[in-house]
Short mmCIF file of C-alpha atoms and ligand atoms in Angstrom, two decimals:
data_model
loop_
_atom_site.label_atom_id
_atom_site.label_comp_id
_atom_site.label_asym_id
_atom_site.label_seq_id
_atom_site.Cartn_x
_atom_site.Cartn_y
_atom_site.Cartn_z
CA UNK Y 547 2.77 33.61 11.76
CA UNK Y 548 0.70 30.70 12.88
CA UNK Y 549 -0.12 29.86 9.29
CA UNK Y 550 3.54 29.90 8.30
CA UNK Y 551 4.40 27.71 11.22
CA UNK Y 552 1.78 25.10 10.45
CA UNK Y 553 2.76 25.16 6.79
CA UNK Y 554 6.34 24.42 7.77
CA UNK Y 555 5.18 21.72 10.14
CA UNK Y 556 3.23 19.96 7.44
CA UNK Y 557 6.20 20.28 5.08
CA UNK Y 558 8.38 18.62 7.70
CA UNK Y 559 5.72 16.00 8.26
CA UNK Y 560 5.67 15.20 4.55
CA UNK Y 561 9.44 15.07 4.33
CA UNK Y 562 9.48 12.79 7.35
CA UNK Y 563 6.85 10.45 5.89
CA UNK Y 564 8.76 10.29 2.62
CA UNK Y 565 12.01 9.59 4.39
CA UNK Y 566 10.41 6.80 6.44
CA UNK Y 567 8.88 5.21 3.35
CA UNK Y 568 12.16 5.39 1.46
CA UNK Y 569 14.35 4.01 4.20
CA UNK Y 570 12.07 1.40 5.76
CA UNK Y 571 12.88 -2.29 5.59
CA UNK Y 572 10.37 -3.90 7.93
CA UNK Y 573 6.82 -3.24 9.09
CA UNK Y 574 8.05 -1.86 12.43
CA UNK Y 575 9.83 0.95 10.56
CA UNK Y 576 6.58 2.23 9.00
CA UNK Y 577 3.92 1.16 11.49
CA UNK Y 578 4.06 4.58 13.14
CA UNK Y 579 2.90 6.38 10.01
CA UNK Y 580 0.15 3.90 9.05
CA UNK Y 581 -3.31 4.49 10.52
CA UNK Y 582 -4.97 1.69 12.47
CA UNK Y 583 -8.42 0.97 11.06
CA UNK Y 584 -9.80 -0.99 14.01
CA UNK Y 585 -11.03 -4.02 12.05
CA UNK Y 586 -8.59 -6.79 12.91
CA UNK Y 587 -8.57 -8.62 9.56
CA UNK Y 588 -8.15 -5.33 7.66
CA UNK Y 589 -5.28 -4.15 9.85
CA UNK Y 590 -3.59 -7.54 9.44
CA UNK Y 591 -3.94 -7.31 5.66
CA UNK Y 592 -2.42 -3.83 5.77
CA UNK Y 593 0.54 -5.09 7.73
CA UNK Y 594 1.17 -8.10 5.47
CA UNK Y 595 0.83 -6.20 2.22
CA UNK Y 596 3.10 -3.44 3.52
CA UNK Y 597 5.77 -6.04 4.23
CA UNK Y 598 5.51 -7.40 0.66
CA UNK Y 599 5.84 -3.85 -0.69
CA UNK Y 600 8.92 -3.31 1.50
CA UNK Y 601 10.40 -6.63 0.31
CA UNK Y 602 9.86 -5.51 -3.25
CA UNK Y 603 11.65 -2.22 -2.55
CA UNK Y 604 14.70 -4.14 -1.36
CA UNK Y 605 14.77 -6.21 -4.54
CA UNK Y 606 14.36 -3.10 -6.72
CA UNK Y 607 17.17 -1.44 -4.82
CA UNK Y 608 19.43 -4.46 -5.40
CA UNK Y 609 18.55 -4.45 -9.10
CA UNK Y 610 19.24 -0.72 -9.34
CA UNK Y 611 22.61 -1.34 -7.73
CA UNK Y 612 23.28 -3.66 -10.68
CA UNK Y 613 22.84 -6.78 -8.62
CA UNK Y 614 20.86 -8.35 -11.47
CA UNK Y 615 21.06 -11.97 -10.39
CA UNK Y 616 18.48 -14.60 -11.31
CA UNK Y 617 17.81 -14.91 -7.64
CA UNK Y 618 16.72 -11.30 -7.44
CA UNK Y 619 14.71 -11.50 -10.65
CA UNK Y 620 12.86 -14.61 -9.46
CA UNK Y 621 12.32 -13.17 -6.05
CA UNK Y 622 10.98 -9.95 -7.59
CA UNK Y 623 8.50 -11.89 -9.73
CA UNK Y 624 7.43 -13.91 -6.70
CA UNK Y 625 6.75 -10.75 -4.70
CA UNK Y 626 4.72 -9.22 -7.54
CA UNK Y 627 2.56 -12.38 -7.54
CA UNK Y 628 2.10 -12.08 -3.77
CA UNK Y 629 1.21 -8.40 -4.08
CA UNK Y 630 -1.41 -9.07 -6.74
CA UNK Y 631 -2.93 -12.06 -4.92
CA UNK Y 632 -2.98 -10.31 -1.61
CA UNK Y 633 -4.35 -7.04 -2.96
CA UNK Y 634 -7.23 -9.02 -4.47
CA UNK Y 635 -7.98 -10.79 -1.17
CA UNK Y 636 -7.80 -7.55 0.75
CA UNK Y 637 -9.88 -5.51 -1.70
CA UNK Y 638 -12.59 -8.19 -1.73
CA UNK Y 639 -12.64 -8.10 2.05
CA UNK Y 640 -13.06 -4.33 2.09
CA UNK Y 641 -15.75 -4.57 -0.59
CA UNK Y 642 -17.73 -7.05 1.55
CA UNK Y 643 -17.46 -4.79 4.58
CA UNK Y 644 -18.48 -1.67 2.65
CA UNK Y 645 -21.51 -3.48 1.21
CA UNK Y 646 -22.58 -4.58 4.68
CA UNK Y 647 -22.10 -1.05 6.00
CA UNK Y 648 -23.88 0.41 2.97
CA UNK Y 649 -20.98 2.80 2.78
CA UNK Y 650 -21.45 5.93 0.66
CA UNK Y 651 -17.72 5.60 -0.17
CA UNK Y 652 -18.20 2.25 -1.95
CA UNK Y 653 -18.00 3.41 -5.56
CA UNK Y 654 -15.14 5.86 -5.12
CA UNK Y 655 -13.26 3.38 -2.97
CA UNK Y 656 -13.57 0.51 -5.46
CA UNK Y 657 -12.32 2.77 -8.25
CA UNK Y 658 -9.19 3.47 -6.22
CA UNK Y 659 -8.62 -0.25 -5.70
CA UNK Y 660 -9.03 -0.98 -9.42
CA UNK Y 661 -6.58 1.79 -10.28
CA UNK Y 662 -4.01 0.40 -7.87
CA UNK Y 663 -4.34 -3.16 -9.23
CA UNK Y 664 -3.79 -1.76 -12.72
CA UNK Y 665 -0.70 0.08 -11.52
CA UNK Y 666 0.82 -3.07 -9.98
CA UNK Y 667 0.06 -5.06 -13.14
CA UNK Y 668 1.72 -2.40 -15.33
CA UNK Y 669 4.81 -2.35 -13.14
CA UNK Y 670 4.91 -6.14 -13.16
CA UNK Y 671 4.80 -6.34 -16.92
CA UNK Y 672 7.61 -3.74 -17.15
CA UNK Y 673 9.54 -5.81 -14.68
CA UNK Y 674 9.01 -9.01 -16.69
CA UNK Y 675 10.17 -7.30 -19.86
CA UNK Y 676 13.37 -6.32 -18.08
CA UNK Y 677 12.74 -2.61 -18.13
CA UNK Y 678 14.62 -2.05 -14.95
CA UNK Y 679 15.13 1.67 -15.42
CA UNK Y 680 11.40 2.18 -15.68
CA UNK Y 681 10.95 0.14 -12.59
CA UNK Y 682 13.30 2.30 -10.51
CA UNK Y 683 10.51 4.84 -9.84
CA UNK Y 684 8.57 1.94 -8.46
CA UNK Y 685 10.65 1.80 -5.33
CA UNK Y 686 8.37 4.29 -3.75
CA UNK Y 687 5.21 4.25 -5.79
CA UNK Y 688 3.57 1.02 -4.60
CA UNK Y 689 4.34 1.55 -0.93
CA UNK Y 690 3.58 5.26 -1.19
CA UNK Y 691 0.20 4.70 -2.80
CA UNK Y 692 -0.66 1.93 -0.37
CA UNK Y 693 0.11 3.89 2.80
CA UNK Y 694 -1.61 6.97 1.45
CA UNK Y 695 -4.71 4.93 0.59
CA UNK Y 696 -4.89 3.45 4.09
CA UNK Y 697 -4.43 6.82 5.76
CA UNK Y 698 -6.92 8.71 3.59
CA UNK Y 699 -9.48 6.46 1.87
CA UNK Y 700 -9.59 3.46 4.24
CA UNK Y 701 -9.55 5.82 7.21
CA UNK Y 702 -12.41 7.89 5.84
CA UNK Y 703 -14.46 4.80 4.94
CA UNK Y 704 -13.98 2.59 8.00
CA UNK Y 705 -13.00 4.92 10.84
CA UNK Y 706 -14.84 8.17 10.12
CA UNK Y 707 -17.67 6.24 8.43
CA UNK Y 708 -17.90 3.61 11.15
CA UNK Y 709 -21.41 2.27 11.79
CA UNK Y 710 -23.16 -0.59 13.55
CA UNK Y 711 -23.40 -2.84 10.49
CA UNK Y 712 -19.63 -3.22 10.60
CA UNK Y 713 -19.84 -5.50 13.61
CA UNK Y 714 -21.50 -8.15 11.47
CA UNK Y 715 -18.54 -8.57 9.13
CA UNK Y 716 -15.11 -10.07 9.45
FE1 LIG U 349 -7.11 -1.30 2.87
FE1 LIG U 350 -9.13 0.35 0.57
#
């Protein structure tokens, strides 16, 4: 009985998380399901990047609703550039911290980052080529991946793997 109950609970939890990610417009809508890491600069990066991903979702939604204006196309391209630039800044920051900590997660963690950058680049090139249908699945995938990465991989690396060397890095 207990097992069934907890299974249902986690199903509800997942459905809830998905609903939040799909409906959110601003950081405050999702902040409750994003883990705090406890390193100020990292948490700030997480907040800013999340907002870019939410902004992108709004543009994608507008495009899917056939609001294909140049404004939306330009804005979409601008957000992709922000996402790529900011991901790079953030991933370099995490790399520096992991090196200082001598984190055993370093390799695995960097692979995840590289995969994510590749995913954003692929989506961006689809977007630039006007493949809007292909991009529709994107509404969730960037934000979904991002939040999941923070809650699982960043959490494991910087919260569960916390050590004294971390104090030396910003
Ligand atoms: Fe992160
Ligand atoms: Fe990370």
